[in-house]
């Protein structure tokens, strides 16, 4: 099977714009909400969303942190390569806040599961919501579902979803790639 | 590079420079965890670690135990003074008995140099050397270098350096009996720093220059040369003969005091691996001064040990 684009750059930008507006609908001026990007790849999306929200909210930047859940993952000592941790930067209390957790591709749900565990080490939030750019349906290993979704897709197991970012040398696109072609 | 090149941490000499960088970068993340409201992660929850101490220790032992507990490992402690070693059991038998109870990692301090290497050849668990006689104390070497790196990072607006090129570190005191000195020398040299040792001639090992370090017997010269000074304790418990006339005379010629430090005309980093003998190798006003990072070293010790445990345990060995 061929690789194919499922979100081109125009739709990509529109999707992020729509997600931002959905967030504002639910969180207003973000006075009691915060945004947490999941390391490593969710951070590209959360950076974009926070940048855009800052403009939409008239220059007010929502509380924004980065979370690395490596130490809470369930595949430690079970993968060939050791898990290398990323940076966590949460310099505000999340106690009592409404947290929006952000990741790029939602697949088995295991990363988000470890993210939820890691997040609770910082206190007890009022609520946690999940925002993802791509939701791969019917492939969950844990009972978690997103609150905000950029695009829902049906991809089979031997396909991989790749999100490219201009920040990462790509073009703001989402691709479905057959497994063998993934380098 | 995402995994260590070794299965055991016996000595810094066995490590690659990339191993050091990996340990430091991992320790950065653990340091952040130690500042969270809940200072614990579940990574090692299916691992059991035995801390086997054949020699006295407070700092290292507490530091290892805290590191293990903050990684959620199960911990058993053992000290030779209250064990069957006193009844004549050999090292190998003692450890094999502990391992028979399904222990995955062993942290060991022993009075004989080479004890951890010996153990690593005979048993299956990962071994971490917490000090073997006068040989090495690798986690101390790592945390000393990590503390210097952190200090340099602060001077460079938060960006920690990847190597220590151009950095000059003096190790002062009882080099002959110090395992910290050897681990420090290897660690700093692998990172690209220049190292000098300073002390009374009787406490400087013969042929130490073959390690590529400078030697001086003049404390002021050493302090003027260096950017960071690691001041070591006089290890009286390892000295069976007199190496210098008296502690008072040692303090007079090799003790670091405020007056001496002010006279060199620059700010250097002051370090000490502890325990401090105040008034002997270092005076209180220096140990408690703003230049001293002695307590940061202790704090960093937990993060470094968490990183070492995590990286050694993370290698896939279970099926």
XYZ file of C-alpha atoms in Angstrom:
502
model
C 0.000 0.000 0.000
C 1.109 3.555 -0.723
C 1.762 6.286 1.815
C -0.975 8.893 1.804
C -1.621 12.300 3.282
C -4.671 12.447 5.506
C -4.276 16.074 6.617
C -2.580 18.537 4.250
C -1.196 21.828 5.519
C -4.418 23.796 4.895
C -6.598 21.319 6.739
C -3.882 20.985 9.360
C -4.029 24.714 10.171
C -7.848 24.683 10.134
C -7.889 21.732 12.522
C -5.636 23.469 15.031
C -7.772 26.610 14.751
C -10.930 24.604 15.421
C -9.385 22.811 18.413
C -8.422 26.186 19.909
C -11.972 27.484 19.564
C -13.383 24.322 21.104
C -11.032 24.804 24.059
C -12.140 28.421 24.496
C -15.800 27.337 24.418
C -15.173 25.084 27.415
C -12.485 26.975 29.286
C -13.304 30.640 28.688
C -10.359 32.812 29.625
C -8.374 29.853 31.020
C -8.244 31.447 34.476
C -8.611 28.064 36.161
C -7.249 25.884 33.378
C -3.814 24.859 32.232
C -2.293 23.096 29.267
C 0.180 20.243 29.558
C 1.995 18.909 26.492
C 3.106 15.272 26.608
C 6.765 14.702 25.756
C 8.179 14.141 23.293
C 5.867 14.586 20.299
C 2.798 16.098 21.907
C 4.845 19.207 22.603
C 4.835 20.322 18.949
C 1.049 20.411 19.033
C 0.777 21.987 22.482
C 3.257 24.736 21.472
C 1.095 25.595 18.457
C -2.120 25.540 20.448
C -0.715 27.747 23.197
C 0.663 30.232 20.619
C -2.697 30.424 18.896
C -4.675 30.626 22.158
C -2.489 33.512 23.312
C -3.565 35.476 20.232
C -7.218 34.462 20.501
C -7.295 35.407 24.200
C -5.929 38.854 23.461
C -2.341 38.319 24.565
C -3.102 36.345 27.693
C -1.022 33.175 27.684
C -2.644 30.177 29.407
C -0.604 28.327 32.059
C 1.498 25.908 30.093
C 3.719 22.996 31.116
C 5.498 20.006 29.614
C 5.222 16.513 31.045
C 7.467 13.529 30.475
C 5.931 10.220 31.502
C 8.901 7.938 30.799
C 9.284 6.842 34.412
C 5.607 5.893 34.593
C 5.520 3.794 31.442
C 4.491 0.164 31.635
C 7.101 -1.154 29.187
C 10.216 -0.428 31.261
C 12.601 -3.423 30.993
C 10.336 -4.835 28.291
C 11.667 -3.024 25.238
C 14.930 -3.648 23.406
C 16.009 -0.030 23.734
C 16.087 1.584 27.180
C 13.587 4.388 27.620
C 15.265 7.782 27.592
C 13.482 10.447 29.604
C 12.606 13.920 28.301
C 12.180 17.174 30.168
C 9.333 17.946 32.540
C 8.603 21.636 33.147
C 5.550 22.349 35.284
C 6.306 25.457 37.320
C 2.800 26.075 38.672
C 0.558 24.048 40.997
C -2.048 21.950 39.175
C -4.031 21.380 42.395
C -7.675 22.279 41.703
C -7.009 23.274 38.067
C -8.696 21.940 34.973
C -5.882 20.317 33.026
C -5.856 19.798 29.270
C -3.424 17.059 28.337
C -2.171 17.232 24.746
C -0.640 14.529 22.549
C -0.297 14.165 18.777
C -1.422 10.631 17.869
C -3.744 8.661 20.128
C -3.259 4.964 19.462
C -3.150 2.293 22.191
C -3.692 4.869 24.941
C -0.775 3.573 26.973
C 1.251 6.779 26.753
C -1.706 8.816 27.950
C -2.281 6.298 30.742
C 1.296 6.832 31.974
C 0.860 10.579 31.491
C -2.195 10.562 33.771
C -0.187 8.764 36.455
C 2.739 11.156 36.119
C 0.434 14.161 36.222
C -1.114 13.123 39.534
C 2.335 13.369 41.152
C 1.934 17.134 40.886
C -1.306 17.334 42.846
C -5.027 16.723 42.423
C -6.463 18.584 39.449
C -10.173 19.472 39.326
C -10.459 17.622 36.021
C -8.248 16.262 33.272
C -9.218 16.456 29.605
C -7.428 14.981 26.627
C -6.810 16.681 23.299
C -5.254 14.809 20.384
C -4.560 15.696 16.779
C -5.188 12.216 15.386
C -7.328 9.538 16.994
C -6.761 6.030 15.645
C -10.042 4.337 16.411
C -10.555 0.706 17.442
C -6.964 0.252 18.650
C -7.193 1.092 22.357
C -5.503 -1.081 24.979
C -6.937 0.917 27.896
C -10.359 2.485 28.467
C -9.440 6.109 27.705
C -10.964 8.371 25.066
C -10.124 11.909 23.964
C -12.303 14.963 24.671
C -11.079 16.935 21.669
C -10.008 15.281 18.437
C -8.420 16.852 15.357
C -9.159 13.968 13.044
C -10.448 10.465 13.609
C -9.020 7.800 11.346
C -9.201 4.071 10.805
C -5.734 2.712 10.164
C -4.759 -0.919 10.277
C -2.081 -2.296 12.564
C 0.668 -2.480 9.971
C 0.299 1.186 9.150
C 1.905 4.021 11.040
C 0.569 7.538 11.450
C 3.249 10.168 11.153
C 2.738 13.805 12.036
C 5.222 16.185 10.450
C 5.848 19.685 11.740
C 7.601 22.641 10.159
C 9.492 22.933 13.471
C 10.766 19.433 12.854
C 11.881 19.980 9.262
C 8.580 18.767 7.781
C 5.558 20.489 6.255
C 2.635 20.424 8.755
C 1.086 17.255 7.429
C -0.274 13.978 8.713
C 0.650 10.825 6.820
C -0.368 7.196 6.931
C 2.630 5.046 6.059
C 2.848 1.270 5.614
C 5.110 -0.153 8.309
C 7.943 -1.354 6.081
C 8.552 2.127 4.678
C 9.080 3.656 8.088
C 12.765 4.346 8.518
C 23.246 6.779 22.811
C 20.460 5.495 24.988
C 21.998 2.714 27.046
C 25.081 2.260 29.171
C 28.014 0.308 27.764
C 28.380 -1.642 31.005
C 26.254 -4.087 33.022
C 27.782 -3.158 36.355
C 29.082 0.105 37.719
C 32.420 -0.986 39.140
C 34.660 1.921 38.209
C 34.576 5.131 36.207
C 37.602 3.841 34.330
C 35.352 1.298 32.549
C 32.869 3.939 31.352
C 32.798 5.776 28.022
C 32.406 9.537 27.847
C 28.945 8.944 26.299
C 27.981 6.913 29.369
C 28.823 9.893 31.553
C 26.706 12.219 29.405
C 23.798 9.772 29.482
C 23.991 9.489 33.269
C 24.105 13.287 33.651
C 21.182 13.885 31.284
C 19.111 11.246 33.054
C 20.038 12.717 36.446
C 18.714 16.110 35.233
C 15.252 14.556 34.886
C 15.471 12.867 38.291
C 16.522 16.128 39.875
C 13.299 17.651 38.594
C 11.352 14.726 40.093
C 13.008 15.330 43.478
C 11.470 18.806 43.471
C 7.912 17.583 42.823
C 5.287 17.380 45.550
C 5.360 13.589 45.155
C 9.015 12.654 44.807
C 8.520 9.126 43.617
C 8.194 7.296 40.308
C 7.205 3.668 39.783
C 9.973 2.626 37.356
C 11.769 0.016 39.497
C 8.753 -1.371 41.317
C 9.494 -4.948 40.249
C 13.162 -4.760 41.281
C 14.729 -5.736 44.577
C 18.002 -4.151 45.588
C 20.339 -5.245 48.373
C 22.570 -2.628 49.959
C 25.506 -4.550 51.319
C 27.854 -2.438 53.414
C 30.961 -4.077 54.824
C 32.244 -0.660 55.872
C 30.659 2.253 57.709
C 28.743 4.843 55.751
C 26.039 7.384 56.413
C 25.800 9.623 53.360
C 26.309 7.039 50.633
C 24.025 4.526 52.252
C 21.192 6.933 52.925
C 21.620 8.410 49.470
C 21.413 5.009 47.765
C 18.469 3.973 49.903
C 16.573 7.162 49.123
C 17.364 6.816 45.417
C 16.091 3.238 45.436
C 12.937 4.106 47.338
C 12.163 7.071 45.084
C 12.318 4.674 42.147
C 9.897 2.364 44.017
C 12.377 -0.502 44.313
C 12.211 -2.930 47.225
C 15.244 -2.443 49.433
C 17.043 -4.729 51.853
C 19.891 -3.428 53.952
C 22.770 -5.370 55.272
C 25.741 -4.285 57.308
C 28.584 -6.577 58.207
C 28.698 -5.557 61.863
C 25.361 -7.233 62.566
C 25.624 -10.229 60.253
C 26.970 -13.714 59.814
C 30.154 -12.322 58.289
C 31.209 -12.028 61.893
C 30.667 -15.796 62.167
C 33.153 -16.473 59.372
C 31.018 -16.581 56.212
C 32.834 -15.638 52.967
C 31.821 -12.687 50.795
C 30.634 -14.929 47.971
C 28.556 -17.108 50.285
C 26.986 -14.088 51.923
C 26.036 -12.528 48.613
C 24.842 -15.793 47.076
C 22.580 -16.332 50.049
C 21.114 -12.883 49.603
C 20.671 -13.463 45.864
C 18.929 -16.785 46.511
C 16.156 -14.635 47.920
C 15.695 -13.148 44.404
C 17.582 -9.892 44.523
C 18.155 -8.137 41.180
C 20.810 -5.574 42.043
C 23.538 -5.302 44.625
C 24.996 -2.060 45.925
C 28.175 -2.911 47.759
C 30.777 -1.141 49.825
C 33.777 -3.210 50.830
C 37.114 -2.509 52.434
C 39.050 -4.525 49.823
C 39.804 -2.988 46.421
C 38.469 -5.262 43.695
C 35.718 -6.882 45.776
C 32.944 -5.722 43.368
C 34.853 -6.989 40.304
C 35.291 -10.333 42.002
C 31.592 -10.435 42.757
C 30.588 -9.444 39.234
C 32.477 -12.467 37.863
C 30.601 -14.886 40.070
C 27.059 -13.677 40.358
C 24.306 -12.690 37.986
C 22.874 -9.491 39.529
C 23.861 -5.957 38.475
C 26.530 -4.658 40.824
C 27.082 -1.070 41.836
C 30.282 -0.260 43.635
C 29.627 2.071 46.562
C 33.334 2.247 47.389
C 35.921 -0.534 47.409
C 38.858 0.151 49.722
C 41.239 2.682 48.229
C 40.232 1.883 44.631
C 37.136 3.731 43.369
C 33.860 5.255 44.489
C 32.227 5.756 41.086
C 28.929 7.360 42.115
C 30.860 9.956 44.136
C 33.030 10.733 41.110
C 29.877 11.104 39.017
C 28.083 13.359 41.461
C 31.156 15.566 41.914
C 31.424 16.043 38.159
C 27.654 16.536 37.922
C 27.806 19.242 40.602
C 30.560 21.046 38.691
C 28.497 20.745 35.516
C 25.481 22.205 37.292
C 27.576 25.083 38.638
C 28.968 25.818 35.154
C 25.409 25.645 33.824
C 24.340 28.368 36.268
C 27.209 30.576 35.075
C 26.108 30.007 31.474
C 22.419 30.857 31.943
C 21.166 27.382 32.564
C 22.859 25.631 29.701
C 24.887 22.762 31.112
C 28.138 22.140 29.218
C 28.588 18.881 27.309
C 32.246 18.678 28.209
C 34.670 20.234 30.680
C 37.252 21.472 28.148
C 39.353 24.234 29.724
C 38.087 23.442 33.227
C 40.758 22.993 35.893
C 40.042 20.946 38.993
C 42.369 20.464 41.950
C 41.976 17.497 44.269
C 43.526 18.335 47.612
C 44.419 16.152 50.580
C 44.883 12.454 51.205
C 45.140 11.198 47.627
C 46.911 7.991 48.631
C 44.046 6.538 50.634
C 41.191 8.098 48.692
C 38.883 6.181 46.391
C 37.098 9.433 45.660
C 40.300 10.879 44.170
C 40.725 8.088 41.625
C 37.072 8.165 40.533
C 37.253 11.940 40.238
C 40.450 11.848 38.184
C 39.013 9.350 35.694
C 35.648 11.081 35.479
C 36.995 14.603 35.017
C 39.625 13.535 32.498
C 37.072 11.659 30.402
C 35.035 14.863 30.301
C 38.065 16.860 29.151
C 39.029 18.685 32.350
C 42.576 19.167 33.573
C 43.273 17.670 36.993
C 45.870 18.512 39.603
C 46.489 16.705 42.871
C 47.914 18.444 45.915
C 48.900 17.191 49.360
C 51.879 16.292 51.502
C 54.369 14.173 49.485
C 53.696 11.184 51.736
C 50.008 11.221 50.808
C 50.519 11.523 47.034
C 50.829 8.077 45.404
C 54.034 7.336 43.514
C 53.696 7.559 39.732
C 50.361 9.386 39.976
C 51.608 11.543 37.064
C 51.216 8.509 34.790
C 47.446 9.116 35.039
C 48.067 12.446 33.318
C 47.543 14.659 36.363
C 49.709 17.491 37.603
C 51.192 17.323 41.084
C 51.994 20.102 43.497
C 52.845 20.136 47.179
C 51.906 23.789 47.580
C 48.285 24.461 48.505
C 48.282 28.093 47.396
C 49.686 27.179 43.997
C 46.951 24.548 43.624
C 44.168 26.975 44.535
C 45.487 29.689 42.215
C 45.646 27.239 39.322
C 42.175 25.699 39.635
C 38.555 26.688 38.912
C 37.201 24.124 41.368
C 38.844 22.524 44.395
C 37.712 19.166 45.726
C 39.032 18.916 49.264
C 39.352 15.408 50.675
C 39.309 14.153 54.216
C 42.386 12.724 55.898
C 41.533 9.039 56.115
C 43.043 8.267 59.497
C 41.279 4.906 59.619
C 43.304 3.686 56.638
C 46.632 4.988 57.891
C 48.595 2.381 59.803
C 51.715 4.524 60.015
C 52.200 8.251 60.503
C 52.176 10.071 57.175
C 52.535 13.538 58.707
C 53.588 14.802 62.148
C 50.204 15.996 63.447
C 46.731 17.067 62.354
C 47.600 20.571 63.530
C 50.589 20.705 61.231
C 48.500 19.307 58.358
C 45.871 22.001 58.912
C 48.599 24.646 58.940
C 50.143 23.617 55.614
C 47.266 22.006 53.695
C 44.079 23.222 55.376
C 41.910 25.545 53.281
C 40.885 28.634 55.232
C 39.153 31.894 54.370
C 42.327 33.953 54.478
C 44.029 31.652 51.984
C 40.970 31.580 49.753
C 40.679 35.377 49.737
C 44.362 35.741 48.899
C 44.112 34.006 45.505
C 42.019 36.813 44.033
C 39.314 34.757 42.269
C 36.179 32.808 43.105
C 36.652 29.077 42.872
C 34.128 26.319 43.536
C 34.754 24.531 46.841
C 33.739 20.888 47.102
C 34.111 18.160 49.712
C 32.792 14.594 49.500
C 32.193 14.472 53.265
C 32.442 13.686 56.080
C 34.140 16.997 56.878
C 36.702 17.315 59.631
C 36.126 20.989 60.340
C 39.345 22.789 61.215
C 41.558 20.122 59.628
C 41.336 20.026 55.823
C 38.779 22.849 55.632
C 37.699 25.543 58.084
C 34.062 26.229 58.915
C 34.010 29.653 57.276
C 35.060 28.071 53.961
C 32.801 25.019 54.236
C 29.788 27.251 54.923
C 30.702 30.014 52.459
C 28.832 30.936 49.291
C 31.545 29.344 47.179
C 30.970 25.968 48.779
C 28.665 23.511 46.991
C 29.073 20.760 49.581
C 25.354 20.413 50.300
C 24.455 20.579 46.602
C 26.803 17.629 46.127
C 24.779 15.645 48.662
C 21.506 16.655 46.980
C 22.838 15.710 43.549
C 24.010 12.377 44.947
C 20.432 11.100 45.099
C 19.664 12.157 41.506
C 22.906 10.620 40.180
C 22.272 7.355 42.000
C 18.687 7.241 40.706
C 20.051 7.705 37.177
C 22.619 4.924 37.589
C 20.058 2.507 39.060
C 17.502 3.358 36.386
C 19.943 2.963 33.507
C 21.426 -0.301 34.777
C 18.006 -1.782 35.557
C 16.555 -0.606 32.238
C 18.584 -3.040 30.173
C 16.284 -5.774 28.953
C 17.167 -8.975 30.711
C 13.809 -10.336 31.716
C 11.852 -12.324 29.143
